Structure formats: C-alpha cells, structure tokens
GROMACS .gro file of C-alpha atoms in nm:
model
  262
    1MET     CA    1  -0.013  -0.026  -0.019
    2ALA     CA    2   0.142   0.359  -0.131
    3ASP     CA    3  -0.073   0.607   0.032
    4LYS     CA    4   0.046   0.824  -0.278
    5PRO     CA    5  -0.005   0.891  -0.617
    6VAL     CA    6   0.114   0.641  -0.885
    7ILE     CA    7   0.225   0.796  -1.197
    8PHE     CA    8   0.267   0.632  -1.555
    9LEU     CA    9   0.587   0.806  -1.680
   10GLY     CA   10   0.816   0.703  -1.975
   11PRO     CA   11   0.974   0.907  -2.279
   12THR     CA   12   0.799   1.250  -2.218
   13LEU     CA   13   1.002   1.331  -1.875
   14PRO     CA   14   1.289   1.202  -1.684
   15ARG     CA   15   1.192   1.021  -1.359
   16ALA     CA   16   1.406   1.183  -1.167
   17GLN     CA   17   1.333   1.519  -1.263
   18ALA     CA   18   0.935   1.403  -1.259
   19ALA     CA   19   1.048   1.284  -0.860
   20ALA     CA   20   1.166   1.629  -0.798
   21ILE     CA   21   0.840   1.796  -0.818
   22LEU     CA   22   0.593   1.557  -0.688
   23ASP     CA   23   0.647   1.233  -0.411
   24ALA     CA   24   0.473   0.959  -0.590
   25VAL     CA   25   0.498   0.582  -0.710
   26TYR     CA   26   0.637   0.611  -1.077
   27LEU     CA   27   0.578   0.318  -1.316
   28PRO     CA   28   0.713   0.285  -1.654
   29PRO     CA   29   0.439   0.366  -1.910
   30ALA     CA   30   0.080   0.236  -1.881
   31GLU     CA   31  -0.063  -0.040  -2.116
   32GLN     CA   32  -0.359  -0.217  -2.077
   33GLY     CA   33  -0.384  -0.388  -1.743
   34SER     CA   34  -0.140  -0.136  -1.567
   35ILE     CA   35  -0.420   0.079  -1.376
   36VAL     CA   36  -0.573  -0.239  -1.247
   37ARG     CA   37  -0.271  -0.327  -1.172
   38ALA     CA   38  -0.126  -0.013  -0.955
   39MET     CA   39  -0.511  -0.019  -0.796
   40ARG     CA   40  -0.430  -0.367  -0.626
   41ALA     CA   41  -0.097  -0.340  -0.576
   42TYR     CA   42  -0.084   0.005  -0.418
   43GLN     CA   43  -0.413   0.153  -0.329
   44PRO     CA   44  -0.323   0.491  -0.468
   45THR     CA   45  -0.444   0.834  -0.364
   46ALA     CA   46  -0.460   0.881  -0.744
   47ILE     CA   47  -0.343   0.782  -1.052
   48ILE     CA   48  -0.155   1.032  -1.305
   49LEU     CA   49  -0.124   0.910  -1.655
   50ILE     CA   50   0.168   1.089  -1.886
   51ASP     CA   51   0.301   0.807  -2.070
   52GLY     CA   52   0.148   0.476  -2.241
   53SER     CA   53   0.282   0.224  -2.471
   54PHE     CA   54   0.095   0.107  -2.772
   55GLY     CA   55   0.184  -0.108  -3.086
   56LYS     CA   56   0.363  -0.427  -2.924
   57VAL     CA   57   0.129  -0.452  -2.616
   58PRO     CA   58  -0.250  -0.324  -2.605
   59ALA     CA   59  -0.302   0.065  -2.509
   60VAL     CA   60  -0.434   0.148  -2.171
   61ARG     CA   61  -0.797   0.060  -2.182
   62HIS     CA   62  -1.046   0.348  -2.140
   63LYS     CA   63  -1.260   0.130  -1.904
   64GLU     CA   64  -0.992   0.060  -1.651
   65ILE     CA   65  -0.975   0.432  -1.582
   66LEU     CA   66  -1.358   0.443  -1.600
   67TRP     CA   67  -1.303   0.190  -1.300
   68ALA     CA   68  -1.079   0.357  -1.088
   69LEU     CA   69  -1.266   0.672  -1.111
   70GLY     CA   70  -1.574   0.460  -1.051
   71ASN     CA   71  -1.354   0.325  -0.713
   72GLY     CA   72  -1.336   0.701  -0.603
   73VAL     CA   73  -0.937   0.763  -0.717
   74PRO     CA   74  -0.894   1.097  -0.926
   75VAL     CA   75  -0.727   1.032  -1.236
   76PHE     CA   76  -0.497   1.320  -1.401
   77GLY     CA   77  -0.380   1.339  -1.742
   78ALA     CA   78  -0.144   1.540  -1.956
   79ALA     CA   79   0.145   1.560  -2.210
   80SER     CA   80   0.115   1.220  -2.427
   81MET     CA   81  -0.106   0.916  -2.401
   82GLY     CA   82  -0.239   1.111  -2.086
   83ALA     CA   83  -0.361   1.414  -2.273
   84LEU     CA   84  -0.537   1.171  -2.517
   85ARG     CA   85  -0.720   0.941  -2.280
   86ALA     CA   86  -0.826   1.288  -2.067
   87ALA     CA   87  -0.977   1.419  -2.357
   88GLU     CA   88  -1.169   1.128  -2.461
   89LEU     CA   89  -1.309   1.096  -2.106
   90ALA     CA   90  -1.315   1.439  -1.947
   91ALA     CA   91  -1.707   1.412  -1.964
   92PHE     CA   92  -1.640   1.086  -1.703
   93GLY     CA   93  -1.442   1.273  -1.486
   94MET     CA   94  -1.095   1.234  -1.583
   95GLN     CA   95  -0.891   1.544  -1.563
   96GLY     CA   96  -0.669   1.674  -1.805
   97HIS     CA   97  -0.401   1.956  -1.799
   98GLY     CA   98  -0.195   2.164  -2.078
   99PHE     CA   99  -0.206   2.286  -2.381
  100ILE     CA  100  -0.185   1.902  -2.556
  101TYR     CA  101  -0.460   1.818  -2.402
  102ARG     CA  102  -0.670   2.086  -2.401
  103TRP     CA  103  -0.613   2.074  -2.800
  104TYR     CA  104  -0.710   1.726  -2.826
  105ALA     CA  105  -1.018   1.813  -2.639
  106LEU     CA  106  -1.107   2.093  -2.915
  107THR     CA  107  -0.984   1.892  -3.219
  108PRO     CA  108  -1.217   1.655  -3.349
  109LEU     CA  109  -1.049   1.346  -3.537
  110ALA     CA  110  -0.679   1.499  -3.415
  111ASP     CA  111  -0.426   1.191  -3.454
  112ASP     CA  112  -0.292   1.024  -3.207
  113ASP     CA  113   0.017   1.049  -3.388
  114GLU     CA  114   0.069   1.392  -3.291
  115VAL     CA  115   0.203   1.269  -2.977
  116ALA     CA  116   0.346   0.906  -3.064
  117VAL     CA  117   0.760   0.898  -3.007
  118ALA     CA  118   0.976   0.543  -3.003
  119MET     CA  119   1.120   0.486  -2.680
  120CYS     CA  120   1.367   0.240  -2.518
  121PRO     CA  121   1.258  -0.036  -2.355
  122SER     CA  122   1.118   0.038  -1.999
  123GLU     CA  123   1.402  -0.177  -1.831
  124LEU     CA  124   1.653   0.106  -1.969
  125GLY     CA  125   1.409   0.369  -1.876
  126ALA     CA  126   1.171   0.448  -2.199
  127ALA     CA  127   1.380   0.730  -2.282
  128ALA     CA  128   1.267   0.896  -2.601
  129LEU     CA  129   1.448   0.799  -2.966
  130SER     CA  130   1.206   1.048  -3.175
  131GLU     CA  131   1.091   1.361  -3.189
  132ALA     CA  132   0.684   1.420  -3.125
  133LEU     CA  133   0.512   1.567  -3.427
  134ILE     CA  134   0.331   1.840  -3.219
  135ASN     CA  135   0.676   1.903  -3.102
  136ILE     CA  136   0.808   1.975  -3.391
  137ARG     CA  137   0.501   2.169  -3.515
  138LEU     CA  138   0.530   2.403  -3.213
  139THR     CA  139   0.905   2.456  -3.296
  140LEU     CA  140   0.832   2.551  -3.643
  141LYS     CA  141   0.561   2.789  -3.589
  142ARG     CA  142   0.812   2.926  -3.345
  143ALA     CA  143   1.083   2.950  -3.587
  144LEU     CA  144   0.858   3.155  -3.859
  145ARG     CA  145   0.790   3.355  -3.592
  146ALA     CA  146   1.142   3.452  -3.529
  147GLY     CA  147   1.247   3.474  -3.881
  148ILE     CA  148   1.430   3.211  -3.879
  149ILE     CA  149   1.226   3.051  -4.183
  150ASN     CA  150   0.948   3.156  -4.397
  151ALA     CA  151   0.573   3.058  -4.413
  152VAL     CA  152   0.625   2.813  -4.737
  153GLU     CA  153   0.985   2.685  -4.552
  154ARG     CA  154   0.767   2.577  -4.257
  155ARG     CA  155   0.498   2.444  -4.463
  156SER     CA  156   0.713   2.213  -4.624
  157LEU     CA  157   0.941   2.098  -4.324
  158GLU     CA  158   0.554   2.020  -4.143
  159VAL     CA  159   0.465   1.849  -4.482
  160LEU     CA  160   0.808   1.630  -4.454
  161ALA     CA  161   0.763   1.582  -4.050
  162ARG     CA  162   0.409   1.433  -4.131
  163ASP     CA  163   0.540   1.165  -4.387
  164THR     CA  164   0.815   1.027  -4.184
  165HIS     CA  165   0.691   0.737  -3.957
  166PHE     CA  166   0.671   0.853  -3.604
  167VAL     CA  167   0.958   0.617  -3.497
  168ASP     CA  168   1.185   0.842  -3.762
  169ARG     CA  169   1.104   1.199  -3.691
  170SER     CA  170   1.419   1.377  -3.554
  171TYR     CA  171   1.511   1.716  -3.643
  172PRO     CA  172   1.826   1.603  -3.801
  173ARG     CA  173   1.626   1.390  -4.025
  174LEU     CA  174   1.406   1.629  -4.088
  175LEU     CA  175   1.695   1.909  -4.216
  176ALA     CA  176   1.852   1.636  -4.407
  177GLU     CA  177   1.528   1.542  -4.616
  178ALA     CA  178   1.477   1.939  -4.656
  179ARG     CA  179   1.783   1.990  -4.782
  180SER     CA  180   1.775   1.718  -5.041
  181SER     CA  181   1.412   1.821  -5.132
  182LEU     CA  182   1.346   2.206  -5.087
  183PRO     CA  183   1.462   2.442  -5.354
  184SER     CA  184   1.827   2.559  -5.319
  185LYS     CA  185   1.710   2.895  -5.214
  186SER     CA  186   1.600   2.777  -4.859
  187ALA     CA  187   1.990   2.661  -4.806
  188THR     CA  188   2.086   2.935  -4.602
  189ALA     CA  189   1.719   2.945  -4.416
  190LEU     CA  190   1.780   2.557  -4.324
  191ASP     CA  191   2.138   2.645  -4.175
  192ARG     CA  192   1.979   2.907  -3.980
  193LEU     CA  193   1.742   2.705  -3.867
  194ALA     CA  194   2.008   2.412  -3.762
  195ASP     CA  195   2.166   2.675  -3.546
  196TRP     CA  196   1.879   2.767  -3.373
  197LEU     CA  197   1.721   2.475  -3.295
  198PRO     CA  198   1.939   2.300  -2.986
  199ARG     CA  199   1.861   2.669  -2.804
  200SER     CA  200   1.515   2.732  -2.897
  201ALA     CA  201   1.320   2.393  -2.999
  202ILE     CA  202   0.990   2.347  -2.830
  203ASP     CA  203   0.925   2.017  -2.577
  204ARG     CA  204   0.555   2.105  -2.543
  205LYS     CA  205   0.506   1.755  -2.391
  206ARG     CA  206   0.758   1.783  -2.120
  207GLU     CA  207   0.628   2.131  -2.012
  208ASP     CA  208   0.277   2.026  -1.980
  209ALA     CA  209   0.403   1.712  -1.792
  210THR     CA  210   0.598   1.953  -1.550
  211GLY     CA  211   0.327   2.168  -1.527
  212LEU     CA  212   0.102   1.906  -1.395
  213LEU     CA  213   0.307   1.785  -1.137
  214ALA     CA  214   0.398   2.108  -1.010
  215LYS     CA  215   0.007   2.185  -0.988
  216LEU     CA  216  -0.054   1.869  -0.808
  217ALA     CA  217   0.235   1.954  -0.593
  218CYS     CA  218   0.108   2.305  -0.516
  219CYS     CA  219  -0.249   2.183  -0.438
  220PRO     CA  220  -0.279   1.873  -0.279
  221GLU     CA  221  -0.600   1.885  -0.211
  222LEU     CA  222  -0.672   1.819  -0.579
  223LEU     CA  223  -0.541   1.446  -0.499
  224ALA     CA  224  -0.784   1.397  -0.207
  225HIS     CA  225  -1.090   1.491  -0.421
  226ALA     CA  226  -1.354   1.187  -0.507
  227PRO     CA  227  -1.461   1.281  -0.863
  228THR     CA  228  -1.823   1.256  -0.959
  229THR     CA  229  -1.855   1.005  -1.236
  230PRO     CA  230  -2.146   0.797  -1.353
  231PRO     CA  231  -2.176   0.425  -1.193
  232PHE     CA  232  -1.931   0.190  -1.284
  233THR     CA  233  -2.029  -0.128  -1.499
  234LEU     CA  234  -1.821  -0.415  -1.577
  235THR     CA  235  -1.883  -0.544  -1.955
  236GLU     CA  236  -1.783  -0.874  -2.114
  237ALA     CA  237  -1.549  -0.695  -2.344
  238TRP     CA  238  -1.359  -0.539  -2.053
  239ALA     CA  239  -1.376  -0.848  -1.861
  240TYR     CA  240  -1.183  -1.007  -2.191
  241ASP     CA  241  -0.945  -0.759  -2.148
  242LEU     CA  242  -0.858  -0.802  -1.830
  243GLY     CA  243  -0.847  -1.188  -1.885
  244ALA     CA  244  -0.614  -1.068  -2.187
  245ALA     CA  245  -0.394  -0.886  -1.924
  246GLY     CA  246  -0.359  -1.222  -1.665
  247LEU     CA  247  -0.550  -1.000  -1.444
  248TRP     CA  248  -0.892  -1.224  -1.492
  249ASP     CA  249  -0.978  -1.363  -1.114
  250ASP     CA  250  -1.300  -1.513  -0.938
  251ASP     CA  251  -1.412  -1.155  -0.833
  252ILE     CA  252  -1.476  -1.050  -1.162
  253GLY     CA  253  -1.630  -1.383  -1.233
  254SER     CA  254  -1.888  -1.381  -0.971
  255VAL     CA  255  -1.997  -1.025  -1.070
  256LEU     CA  256  -2.053  -1.120  -1.435
  257ALA     CA  257  -2.243  -1.446  -1.347
  258GLU     CA  258  -2.462  -1.214  -1.089
  259ARG     CA  259  -2.536  -0.927  -1.356
  260ASP     CA  260  -2.610  -1.216  -1.596
  261ARG     CA  261  -2.863  -1.395  -1.386
  262PHE     CA  262  -3.143  -1.062  -1.427
   0.00000   0.00000   0.00000
C-alpha cells in the first residue's frame, strides 16, 4: 500500500526530474491492465497518466480508467497518452491538464500520431528515441515568428515531418530531407534553423507534464478529491481485456455471473 499517487511515466520526462517535483510511485508507461494492477498493488490516492505504450502491446483501456474513477480515485492526464485519454474521458471525470490536452479536446479526429514517439525499453528507462510531431510543428511555428524560416518553408518542413513515420522523426533527419527536397534558395534558412534549434526547440510534452506535477504538488487537495462519475458497469468486453492481461479472477467472474442472472 503506497498512500501516494501512482504516475505512469516514460519518454516525456526523466523520472528523476519528475520525482523532484512530486513524491509518488513512478511506474513505466501504462498498457492494458496497468491501472488495474496499480490499483490492486498500491491502493493509490490518485492515478496520473503521462505516458503509455502501444503497438507491441495493447494500449491502456478506457474502461480501466473508468473503473478507477468509479472506485473514487482521481485520474489525471497530460502530455502524451494521458492527454489523449483525458480528452476522451473528460465527460466521465478524468481531469486533463496542459496545451496538448486542450488541443485534443478541441480538435475532433486529431491524430494520436501527434504525440507518439519511439522509446527505449522500460528496463532501460523508456527514454525517447524520436521527436513528437506536435513538438516539431510548434517549433516550426516559433521559427517562423522568429524570422528563421518563411511560411512556405514552414509548411514544407511540416509536410516532411508528417510524412515520416513517428519512430524516425528527428530534427537531424528532417533537416537532411529538407536539404534534398526544398529549393536551393532555402539552404541559408535551413542553416539558420539548424543553428537555432538546439537552444529554441519546443518540448510541449515535457512542459505539460511538469506543469501537471507542479500543480498537484502545490495543491495536494486535488489528489484527495473524489470525482463524481457515472456508476461503473462491468462489461464482457472489459472482462475479456482483463483476461488477456492476466488479471481475471473469481471476483470478476462472480460479478458477471450475478449480472447475467437478471
């Protein structure tokens, strides 16, 4: 039993930096079943979802977030998978924070790809191995405002970034592709951009994550506030997910059996 919040964190923010802001149990990026396991193992005061895994493993399910909320545990999200899930579940009591969360909440059909990055295995710290598209797009807008590139160059660079698979996105690769595909008259602008990026690139994901942790550290009462949520209903689909995650037990089976009597 932890009597602390549980935070799912990976490539968005180094764990040491996060722990210096908020005392919590830090776990690797969430996947299917992670929230259920954390609830059972730690009985946390709150769940804070920053990073999640997907692709090679099933992503963290909406239903397990609703289950945590239904058990009176506040759930917060920001920056990456947390921003996505918070935008999807705001109406059910999940609390989002930051620019990326607000952008997803206000942008129907926005791509999950905006925040996706490649990362090291969790055993090696889950550090980021690529750059998030949303960071690249915001950085290019800043470069335009700073006069580093012009509007045509910004649009061309953004198209190149969008057309690159998320595991391969990086500023060095983007610049290399731009040098081979943009007109030669853009070469000087690309040189300026290469010099400007190391000190001026935006990491909005990290800013949103640190913002949420700082907010919760300053206002601990938020962690103790039980959300008002609709009654939780166990479904066969979610029971199947629990089974696939190795979390099926007799208690869940008995609840389903009792439900099916009526």
